Short mmCIF file of C-alpha atoms in Angstrom, two decimals:
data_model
loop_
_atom_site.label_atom_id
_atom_site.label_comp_id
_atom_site.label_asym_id
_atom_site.label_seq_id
_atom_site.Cartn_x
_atom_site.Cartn_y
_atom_site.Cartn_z
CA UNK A 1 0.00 0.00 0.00
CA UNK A 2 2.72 2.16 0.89
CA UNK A 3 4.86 1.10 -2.04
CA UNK A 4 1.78 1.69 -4.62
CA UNK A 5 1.16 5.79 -2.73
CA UNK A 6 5.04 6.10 -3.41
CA UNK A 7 4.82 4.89 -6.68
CA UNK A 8 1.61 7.11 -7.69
CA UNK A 9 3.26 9.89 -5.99
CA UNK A 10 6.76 9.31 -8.00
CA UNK A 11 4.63 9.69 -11.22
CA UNK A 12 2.32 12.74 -10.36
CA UNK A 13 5.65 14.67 -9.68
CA UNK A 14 6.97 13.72 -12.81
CA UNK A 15 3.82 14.81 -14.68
CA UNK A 16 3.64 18.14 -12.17
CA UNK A 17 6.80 18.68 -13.18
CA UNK A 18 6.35 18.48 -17.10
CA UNK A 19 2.63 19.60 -17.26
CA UNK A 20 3.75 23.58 -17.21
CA UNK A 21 5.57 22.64 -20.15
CA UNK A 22 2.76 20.86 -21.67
CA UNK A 23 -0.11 23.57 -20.62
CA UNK A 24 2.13 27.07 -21.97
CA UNK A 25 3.14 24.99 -25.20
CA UNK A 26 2.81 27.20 -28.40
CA UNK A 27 3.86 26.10 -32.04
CA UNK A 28 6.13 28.21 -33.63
CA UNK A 29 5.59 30.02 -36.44
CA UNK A 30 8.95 30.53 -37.89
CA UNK A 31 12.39 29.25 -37.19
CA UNK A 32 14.53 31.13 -34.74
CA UNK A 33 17.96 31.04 -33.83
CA UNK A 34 20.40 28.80 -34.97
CA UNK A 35 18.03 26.35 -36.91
CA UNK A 36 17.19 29.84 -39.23
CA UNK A 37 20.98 30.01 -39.72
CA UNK A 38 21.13 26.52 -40.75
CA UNK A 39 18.11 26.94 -43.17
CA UNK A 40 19.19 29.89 -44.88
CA UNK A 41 23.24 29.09 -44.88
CA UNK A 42 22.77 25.32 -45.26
CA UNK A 43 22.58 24.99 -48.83
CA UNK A 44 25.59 27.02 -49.55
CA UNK A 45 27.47 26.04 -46.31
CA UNK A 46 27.06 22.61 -46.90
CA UNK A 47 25.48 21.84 -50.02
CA UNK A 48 23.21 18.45 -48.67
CA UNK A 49 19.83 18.48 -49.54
CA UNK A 50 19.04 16.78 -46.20
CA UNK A 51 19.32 19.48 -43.68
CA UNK A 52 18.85 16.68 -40.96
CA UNK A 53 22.13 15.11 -42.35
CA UNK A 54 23.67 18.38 -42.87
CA UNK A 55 23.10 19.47 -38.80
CA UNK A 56 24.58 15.45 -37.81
CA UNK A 57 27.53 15.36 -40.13
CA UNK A 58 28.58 18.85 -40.11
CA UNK A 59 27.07 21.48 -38.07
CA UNK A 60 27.59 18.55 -34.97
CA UNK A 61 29.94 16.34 -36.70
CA UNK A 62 31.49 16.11 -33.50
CA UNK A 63 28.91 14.66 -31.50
CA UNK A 64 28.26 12.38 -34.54
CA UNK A 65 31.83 10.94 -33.16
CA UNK A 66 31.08 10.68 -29.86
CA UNK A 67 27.68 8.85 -31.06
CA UNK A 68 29.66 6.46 -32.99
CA UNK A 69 31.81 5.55 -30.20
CA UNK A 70 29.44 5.09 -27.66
CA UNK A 71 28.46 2.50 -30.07
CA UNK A 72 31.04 1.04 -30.22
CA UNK A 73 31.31 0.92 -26.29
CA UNK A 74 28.08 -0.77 -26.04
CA UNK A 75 29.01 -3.80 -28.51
CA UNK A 76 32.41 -3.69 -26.86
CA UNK A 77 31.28 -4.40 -23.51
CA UNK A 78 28.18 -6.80 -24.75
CA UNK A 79 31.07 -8.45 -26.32
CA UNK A 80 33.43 -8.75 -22.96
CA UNK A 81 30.05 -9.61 -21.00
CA UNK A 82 28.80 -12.21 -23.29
CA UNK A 83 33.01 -13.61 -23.86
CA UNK A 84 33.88 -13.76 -20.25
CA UNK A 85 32.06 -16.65 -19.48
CA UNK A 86 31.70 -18.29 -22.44
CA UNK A 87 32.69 -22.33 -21.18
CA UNK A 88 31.25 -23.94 -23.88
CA UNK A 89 33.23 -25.65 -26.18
CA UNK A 90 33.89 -25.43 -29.81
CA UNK A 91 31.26 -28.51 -30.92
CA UNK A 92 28.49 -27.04 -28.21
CA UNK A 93 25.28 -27.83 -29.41
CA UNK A 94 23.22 -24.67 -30.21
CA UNK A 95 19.88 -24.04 -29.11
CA UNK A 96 18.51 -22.71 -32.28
CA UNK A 97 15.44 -25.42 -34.14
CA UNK A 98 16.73 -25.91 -37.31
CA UNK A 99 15.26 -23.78 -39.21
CA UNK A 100 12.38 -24.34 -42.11
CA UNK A 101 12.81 -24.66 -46.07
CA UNK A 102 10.64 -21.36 -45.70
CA UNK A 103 12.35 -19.41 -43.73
CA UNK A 104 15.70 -20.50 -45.46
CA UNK A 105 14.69 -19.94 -49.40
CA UNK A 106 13.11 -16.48 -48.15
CA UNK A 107 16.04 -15.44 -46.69
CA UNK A 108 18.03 -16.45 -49.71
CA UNK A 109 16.24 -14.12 -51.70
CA UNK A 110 15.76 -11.28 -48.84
CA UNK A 111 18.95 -11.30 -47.59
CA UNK A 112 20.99 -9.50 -50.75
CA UNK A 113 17.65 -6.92 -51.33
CA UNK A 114 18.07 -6.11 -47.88
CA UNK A 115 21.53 -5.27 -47.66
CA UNK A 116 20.96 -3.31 -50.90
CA UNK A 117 18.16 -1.53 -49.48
CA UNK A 118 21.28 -0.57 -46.49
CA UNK A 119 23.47 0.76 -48.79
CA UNK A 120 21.00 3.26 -50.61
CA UNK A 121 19.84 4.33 -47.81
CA UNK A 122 23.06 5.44 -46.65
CA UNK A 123 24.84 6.11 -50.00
CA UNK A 124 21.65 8.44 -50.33
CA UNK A 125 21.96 9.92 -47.17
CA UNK A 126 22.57 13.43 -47.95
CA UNK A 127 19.43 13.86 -50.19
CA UNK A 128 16.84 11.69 -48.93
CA UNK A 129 15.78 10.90 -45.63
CA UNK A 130 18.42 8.02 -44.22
CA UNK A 131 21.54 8.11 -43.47
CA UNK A 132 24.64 5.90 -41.88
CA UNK A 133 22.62 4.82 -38.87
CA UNK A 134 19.85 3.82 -40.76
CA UNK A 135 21.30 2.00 -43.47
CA UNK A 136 23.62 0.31 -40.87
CA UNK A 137 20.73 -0.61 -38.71
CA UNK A 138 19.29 -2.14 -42.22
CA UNK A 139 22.60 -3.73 -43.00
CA UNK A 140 22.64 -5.38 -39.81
CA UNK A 141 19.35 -6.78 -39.93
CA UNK A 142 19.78 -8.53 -43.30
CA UNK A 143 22.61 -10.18 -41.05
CA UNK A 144 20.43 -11.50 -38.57
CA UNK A 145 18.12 -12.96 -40.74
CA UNK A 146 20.47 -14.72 -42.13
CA UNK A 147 21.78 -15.69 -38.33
CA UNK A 148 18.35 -16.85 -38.05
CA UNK A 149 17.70 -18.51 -41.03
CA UNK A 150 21.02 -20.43 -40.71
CA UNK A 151 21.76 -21.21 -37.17
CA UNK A 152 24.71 -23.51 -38.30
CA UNK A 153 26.85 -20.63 -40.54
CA UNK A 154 29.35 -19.07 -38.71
CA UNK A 155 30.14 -15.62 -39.06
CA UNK A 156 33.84 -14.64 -38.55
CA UNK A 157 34.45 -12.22 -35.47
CA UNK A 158 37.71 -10.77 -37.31
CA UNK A 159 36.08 -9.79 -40.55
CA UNK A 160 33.64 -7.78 -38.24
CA UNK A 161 36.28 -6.05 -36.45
CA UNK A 162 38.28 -5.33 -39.32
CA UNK A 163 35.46 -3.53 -41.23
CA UNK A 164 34.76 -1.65 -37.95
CA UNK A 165 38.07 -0.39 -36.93
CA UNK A 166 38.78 0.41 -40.74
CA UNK A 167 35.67 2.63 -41.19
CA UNK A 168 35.87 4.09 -37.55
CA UNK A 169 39.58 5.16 -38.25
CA UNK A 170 38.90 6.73 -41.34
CA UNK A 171 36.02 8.59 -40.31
CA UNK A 172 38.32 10.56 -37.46
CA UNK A 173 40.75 10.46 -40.35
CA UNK A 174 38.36 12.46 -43.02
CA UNK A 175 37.71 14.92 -39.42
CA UNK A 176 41.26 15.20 -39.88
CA UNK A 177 42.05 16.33 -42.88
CA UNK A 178 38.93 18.92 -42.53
CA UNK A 179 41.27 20.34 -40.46
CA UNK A 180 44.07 20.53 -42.70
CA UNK A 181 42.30 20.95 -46.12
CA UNK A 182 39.29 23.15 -44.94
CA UNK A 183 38.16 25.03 -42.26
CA UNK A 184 37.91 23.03 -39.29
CA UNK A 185 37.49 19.35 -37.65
CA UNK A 186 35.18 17.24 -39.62
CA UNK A 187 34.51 20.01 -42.39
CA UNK A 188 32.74 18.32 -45.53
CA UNK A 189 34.69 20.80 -48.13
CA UNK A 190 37.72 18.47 -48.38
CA UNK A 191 35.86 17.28 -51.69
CA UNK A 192 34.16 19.35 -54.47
CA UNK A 193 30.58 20.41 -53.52
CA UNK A 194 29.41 19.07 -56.53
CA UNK A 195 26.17 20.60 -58.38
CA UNK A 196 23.23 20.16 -55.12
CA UNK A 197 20.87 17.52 -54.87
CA UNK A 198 22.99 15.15 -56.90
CA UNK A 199 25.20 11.72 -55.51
CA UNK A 200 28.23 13.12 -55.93
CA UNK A 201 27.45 16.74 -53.69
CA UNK A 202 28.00 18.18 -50.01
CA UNK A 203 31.68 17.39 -50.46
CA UNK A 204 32.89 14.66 -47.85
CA UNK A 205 29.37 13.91 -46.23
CA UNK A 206 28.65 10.34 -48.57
CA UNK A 207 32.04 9.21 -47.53
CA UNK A 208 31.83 9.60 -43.96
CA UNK A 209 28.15 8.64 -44.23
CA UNK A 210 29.49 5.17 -45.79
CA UNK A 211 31.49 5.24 -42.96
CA UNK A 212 28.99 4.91 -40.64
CA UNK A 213 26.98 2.78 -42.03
CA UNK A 214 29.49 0.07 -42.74
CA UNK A 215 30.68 0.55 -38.71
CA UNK A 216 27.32 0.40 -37.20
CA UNK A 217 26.09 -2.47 -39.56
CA UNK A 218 29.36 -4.52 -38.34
CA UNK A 219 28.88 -3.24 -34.85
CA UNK A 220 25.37 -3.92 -34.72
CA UNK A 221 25.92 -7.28 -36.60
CA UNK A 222 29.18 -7.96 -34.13
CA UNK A 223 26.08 -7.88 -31.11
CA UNK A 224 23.82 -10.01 -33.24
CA UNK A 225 26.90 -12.48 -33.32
CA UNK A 226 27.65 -12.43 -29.90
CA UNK A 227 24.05 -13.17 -28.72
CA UNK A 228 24.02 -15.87 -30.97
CA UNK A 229 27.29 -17.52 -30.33
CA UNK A 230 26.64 -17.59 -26.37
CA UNK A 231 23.35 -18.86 -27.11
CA UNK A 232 25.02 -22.86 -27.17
CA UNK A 233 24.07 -25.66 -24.43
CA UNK A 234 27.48 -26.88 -22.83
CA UNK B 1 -3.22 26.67 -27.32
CA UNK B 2 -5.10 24.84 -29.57
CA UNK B 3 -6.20 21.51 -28.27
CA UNK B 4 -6.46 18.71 -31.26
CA UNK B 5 -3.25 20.46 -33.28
CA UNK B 6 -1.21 17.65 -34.40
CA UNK B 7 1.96 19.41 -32.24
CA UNK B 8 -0.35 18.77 -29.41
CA UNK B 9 -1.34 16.10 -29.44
CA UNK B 10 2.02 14.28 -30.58
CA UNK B 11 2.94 15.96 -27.15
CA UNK B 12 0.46 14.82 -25.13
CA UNK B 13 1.26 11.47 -26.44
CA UNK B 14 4.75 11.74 -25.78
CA UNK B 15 4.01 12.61 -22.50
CA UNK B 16 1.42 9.56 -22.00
CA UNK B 17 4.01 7.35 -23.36
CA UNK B 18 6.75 8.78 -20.87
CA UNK B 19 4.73 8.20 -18.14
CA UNK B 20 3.88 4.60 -18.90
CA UNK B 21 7.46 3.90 -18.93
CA UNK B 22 8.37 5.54 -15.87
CA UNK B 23 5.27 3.21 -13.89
CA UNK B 24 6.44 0.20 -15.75
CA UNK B 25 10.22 0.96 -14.42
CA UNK B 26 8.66 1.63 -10.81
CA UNK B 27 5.99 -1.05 -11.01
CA UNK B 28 6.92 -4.20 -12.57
CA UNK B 29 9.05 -7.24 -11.10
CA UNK B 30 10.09 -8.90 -14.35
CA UNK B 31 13.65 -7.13 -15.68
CA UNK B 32 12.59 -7.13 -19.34
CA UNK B 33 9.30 -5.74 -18.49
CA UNK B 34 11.86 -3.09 -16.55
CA UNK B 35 13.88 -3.04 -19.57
CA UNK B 36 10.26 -2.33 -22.00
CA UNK B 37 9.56 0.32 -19.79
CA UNK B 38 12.68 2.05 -19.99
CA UNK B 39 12.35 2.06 -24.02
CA UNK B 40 9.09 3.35 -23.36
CA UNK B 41 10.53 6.22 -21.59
CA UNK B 42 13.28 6.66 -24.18
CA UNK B 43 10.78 7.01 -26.92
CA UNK B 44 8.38 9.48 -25.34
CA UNK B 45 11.28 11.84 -24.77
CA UNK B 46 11.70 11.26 -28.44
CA UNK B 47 8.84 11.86 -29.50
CA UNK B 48 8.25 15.51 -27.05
CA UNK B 49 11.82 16.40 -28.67
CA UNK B 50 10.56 16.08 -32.45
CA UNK B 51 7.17 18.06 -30.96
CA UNK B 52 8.50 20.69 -29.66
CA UNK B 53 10.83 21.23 -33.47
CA UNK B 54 7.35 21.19 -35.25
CA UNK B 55 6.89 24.72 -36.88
CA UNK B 56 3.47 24.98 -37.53
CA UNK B 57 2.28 23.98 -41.61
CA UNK B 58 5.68 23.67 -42.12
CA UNK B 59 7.05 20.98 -44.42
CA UNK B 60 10.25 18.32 -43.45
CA UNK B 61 13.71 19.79 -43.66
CA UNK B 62 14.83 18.18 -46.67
CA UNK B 63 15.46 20.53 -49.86
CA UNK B 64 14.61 18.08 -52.53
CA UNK B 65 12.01 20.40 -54.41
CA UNK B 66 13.22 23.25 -56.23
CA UNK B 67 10.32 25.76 -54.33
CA UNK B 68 11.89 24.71 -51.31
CA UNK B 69 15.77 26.00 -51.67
CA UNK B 70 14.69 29.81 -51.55
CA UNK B 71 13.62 31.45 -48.47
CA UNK B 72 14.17 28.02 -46.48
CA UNK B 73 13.96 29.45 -43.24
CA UNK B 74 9.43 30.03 -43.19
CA UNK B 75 9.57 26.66 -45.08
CA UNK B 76 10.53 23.65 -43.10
CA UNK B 77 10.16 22.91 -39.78
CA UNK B 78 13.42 22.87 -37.22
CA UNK B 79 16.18 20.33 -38.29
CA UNK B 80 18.02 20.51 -34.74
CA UNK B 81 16.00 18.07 -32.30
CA UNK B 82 15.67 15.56 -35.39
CA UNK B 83 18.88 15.33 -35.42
CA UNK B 84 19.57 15.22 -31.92
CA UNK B 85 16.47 12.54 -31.99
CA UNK B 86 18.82 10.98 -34.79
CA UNK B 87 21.20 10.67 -32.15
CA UNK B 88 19.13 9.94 -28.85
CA UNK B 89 17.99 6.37 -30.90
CA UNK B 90 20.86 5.42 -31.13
CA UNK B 91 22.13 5.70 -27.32
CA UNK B 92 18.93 4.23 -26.55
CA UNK B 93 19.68 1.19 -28.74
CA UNK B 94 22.88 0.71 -27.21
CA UNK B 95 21.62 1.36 -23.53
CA UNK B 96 18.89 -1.07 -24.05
CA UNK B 97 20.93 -3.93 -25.50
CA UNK B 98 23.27 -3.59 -22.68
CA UNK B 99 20.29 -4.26 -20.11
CA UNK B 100 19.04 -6.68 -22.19
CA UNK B 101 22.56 -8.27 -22.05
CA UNK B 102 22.90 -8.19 -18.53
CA UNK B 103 19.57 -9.40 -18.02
CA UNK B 104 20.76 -12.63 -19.73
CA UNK B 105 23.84 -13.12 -17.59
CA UNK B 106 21.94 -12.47 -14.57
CA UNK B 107 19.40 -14.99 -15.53
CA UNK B 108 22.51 -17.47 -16.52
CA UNK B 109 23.71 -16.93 -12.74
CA UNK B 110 20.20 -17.35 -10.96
CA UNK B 111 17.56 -18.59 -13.71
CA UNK B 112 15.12 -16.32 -12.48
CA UNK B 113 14.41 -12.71 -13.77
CA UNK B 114 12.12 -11.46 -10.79
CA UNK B 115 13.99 -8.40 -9.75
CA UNK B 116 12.74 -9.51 -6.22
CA UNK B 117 15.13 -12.84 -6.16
CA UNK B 118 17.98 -10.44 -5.94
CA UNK B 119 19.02 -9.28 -3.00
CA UNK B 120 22.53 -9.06 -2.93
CA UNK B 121 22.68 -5.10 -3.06
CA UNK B 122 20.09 -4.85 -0.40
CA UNK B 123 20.89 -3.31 2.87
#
């Protein structure tokens, strides 16, 4: 009884707390502040078509980074939780059913339009709604279908790792050279602009988008992994 | 303050779906209900965030029509909290598979996942 007053109590201060928020609430009618600067200055400034993409890659390319490696953190330490205890041996049975003709024929066929599907959307990132997340996030589950599908397959941890560490290192790489080559950590004018609202535009923003999404699909497909290897009876 | 505006009511949502998470957090013995209710709570914030960017009538911030690239600023709505939103998924992900993670081991070490069974950090 106690507990359940606390409880109710614990919740009407949090909606006390957010209902003078709620109650003075007025749209805006116009931009202010620095999202008008990034409207009017973003297609020169940065030339992507996405301003979305243009504010994560560029205007807060930095916190893009820090993103990225918190990330990576997370699959790191799934990976060291999931690893340290791991005392199954190498012919442990898994726990997966085997899976149907269905399932396995579907995924033949899904599996490569997925991971297609990925890379457009983050290829495209800079014009159309997407970007690396997404496309990794797609990437990754085209992998886990496939995890699914084929319980038996295994995936190699080092090919993972390699594609990770390669993209993450070039994308503080590209930062870097913005810093020699233009005007400051992360700038996308390394490359030509390029004519706007084609592939080839916003200067370095498609590379480092790539980036991304090839190091959160193999970070997100390294956790996928993980789960699945430590899912074996001893 | 106009009461069935779609900024308002995506708010109100948010805020509904905020507070669900923080009674299923409070309320629930099972750690991957715990864990469900903290997602809920991550995506209401989300949700209030992208509310409170909306401009009214205003269209998404991507410049892909040619009417669009003049006098941007009174035509889309604010770019900043989707991209922070951009961002905020993506801890989230990572914070939930962590619990979700340590959920497992803890269930390896006990086979139970009633929060109650664990007492060690008790006093």
């Amino acid at each position: 009884m106690l507990r359940n007053s606390l409880i109710l109590l614990v919740l009407l201060g949090f909606a006390a707390a957010i209902f003078p928020l709620l109650h003075s609430y007025e749209a805006k009618d116009a931009l202010t502040g620095v999202a008008e600067h990034y409207a009017n200055y973003g297609k020169e400034e940065v030339g992507a078509a996405n301003l979305v993409s243009a504010v994560v890659v560029t205007y807060r390319g930095f916190d893009t980074l820090g993103e990225v490696t918190i990330l990576f953190l997370a699959s790191a330490v799934i990976g060291l939780f999931l690893k340290a205890s791991e005392t199954y041996t190498k012919d442990s049975r898994s726990v997966f059913f085997k899976s149907t003709e269905i399932l396995v024929t579907a995924s033949r066929l899904l599996v490569p339009m997925i991971l297609l599907l990925g890379v457009y959307i983050f290829i495209n990132g800079h014009l159309t709604p997407g970007g690396g997340f997404q496309g990794g996030a797609v990437i990754a589950s085209a992998f886990a279908l496939l995890l699914l599908s084929r319980p038996q397959k295994h995936f190699s941890h080092k090919v993972i790792s390699v594609v990770e560490s390669i993209s993450g290192i070039s994308f503080v790489f590209i930062g870097l050279l913005g810093v020699l080559l233009a005007g400051g950590f992360l700038d996308n004018h390394i490359l030509a602009m390029g004519k706007f609202g084609t592939l080839l535009s916003a200067g370095a923003i498609p590379i480092i988008y790539i980036l991304i999404g090839l190091k959160v699909g193999s970070e997100l497909t390294g956790i996928v992994r993980n789960l699945k290897e430590s899912q074996k009876e001893g | 303050m106009q009461l069935f505006s779609i900024e308002y009511i995506s708010l109100v949502v948010g805020f509904l779906i905020l507070l669900i998470g923080i009674w299923g957090i409070l309320t629930r013995k099972n750690i991957l209900k715990m864990v469900i209710g903290f997602s809920l709570f991550d995506t209401g914030t989300h949700i209030i965030i992208v509310a409170l960017g909306y401009v009214r009538n205003k269209t998404a911030p991507i410049l892909n029509q040619p009417d669009l690239q003049t006098d941007t600023a009174h035509k889309i709505v604010d770019p900043v909290p989707q991209a922070l939103v951009l961002t905020a998924i993506v801890i989230g992900l990572g914070v939930t598979a962590l619990m979700l993670v340590y959920a497992m081991k803890l269930h390896n070490e006990k086979k139970t996942l009633n929060i109650q069974n664990y007492k060690d950090l008790k006093w």
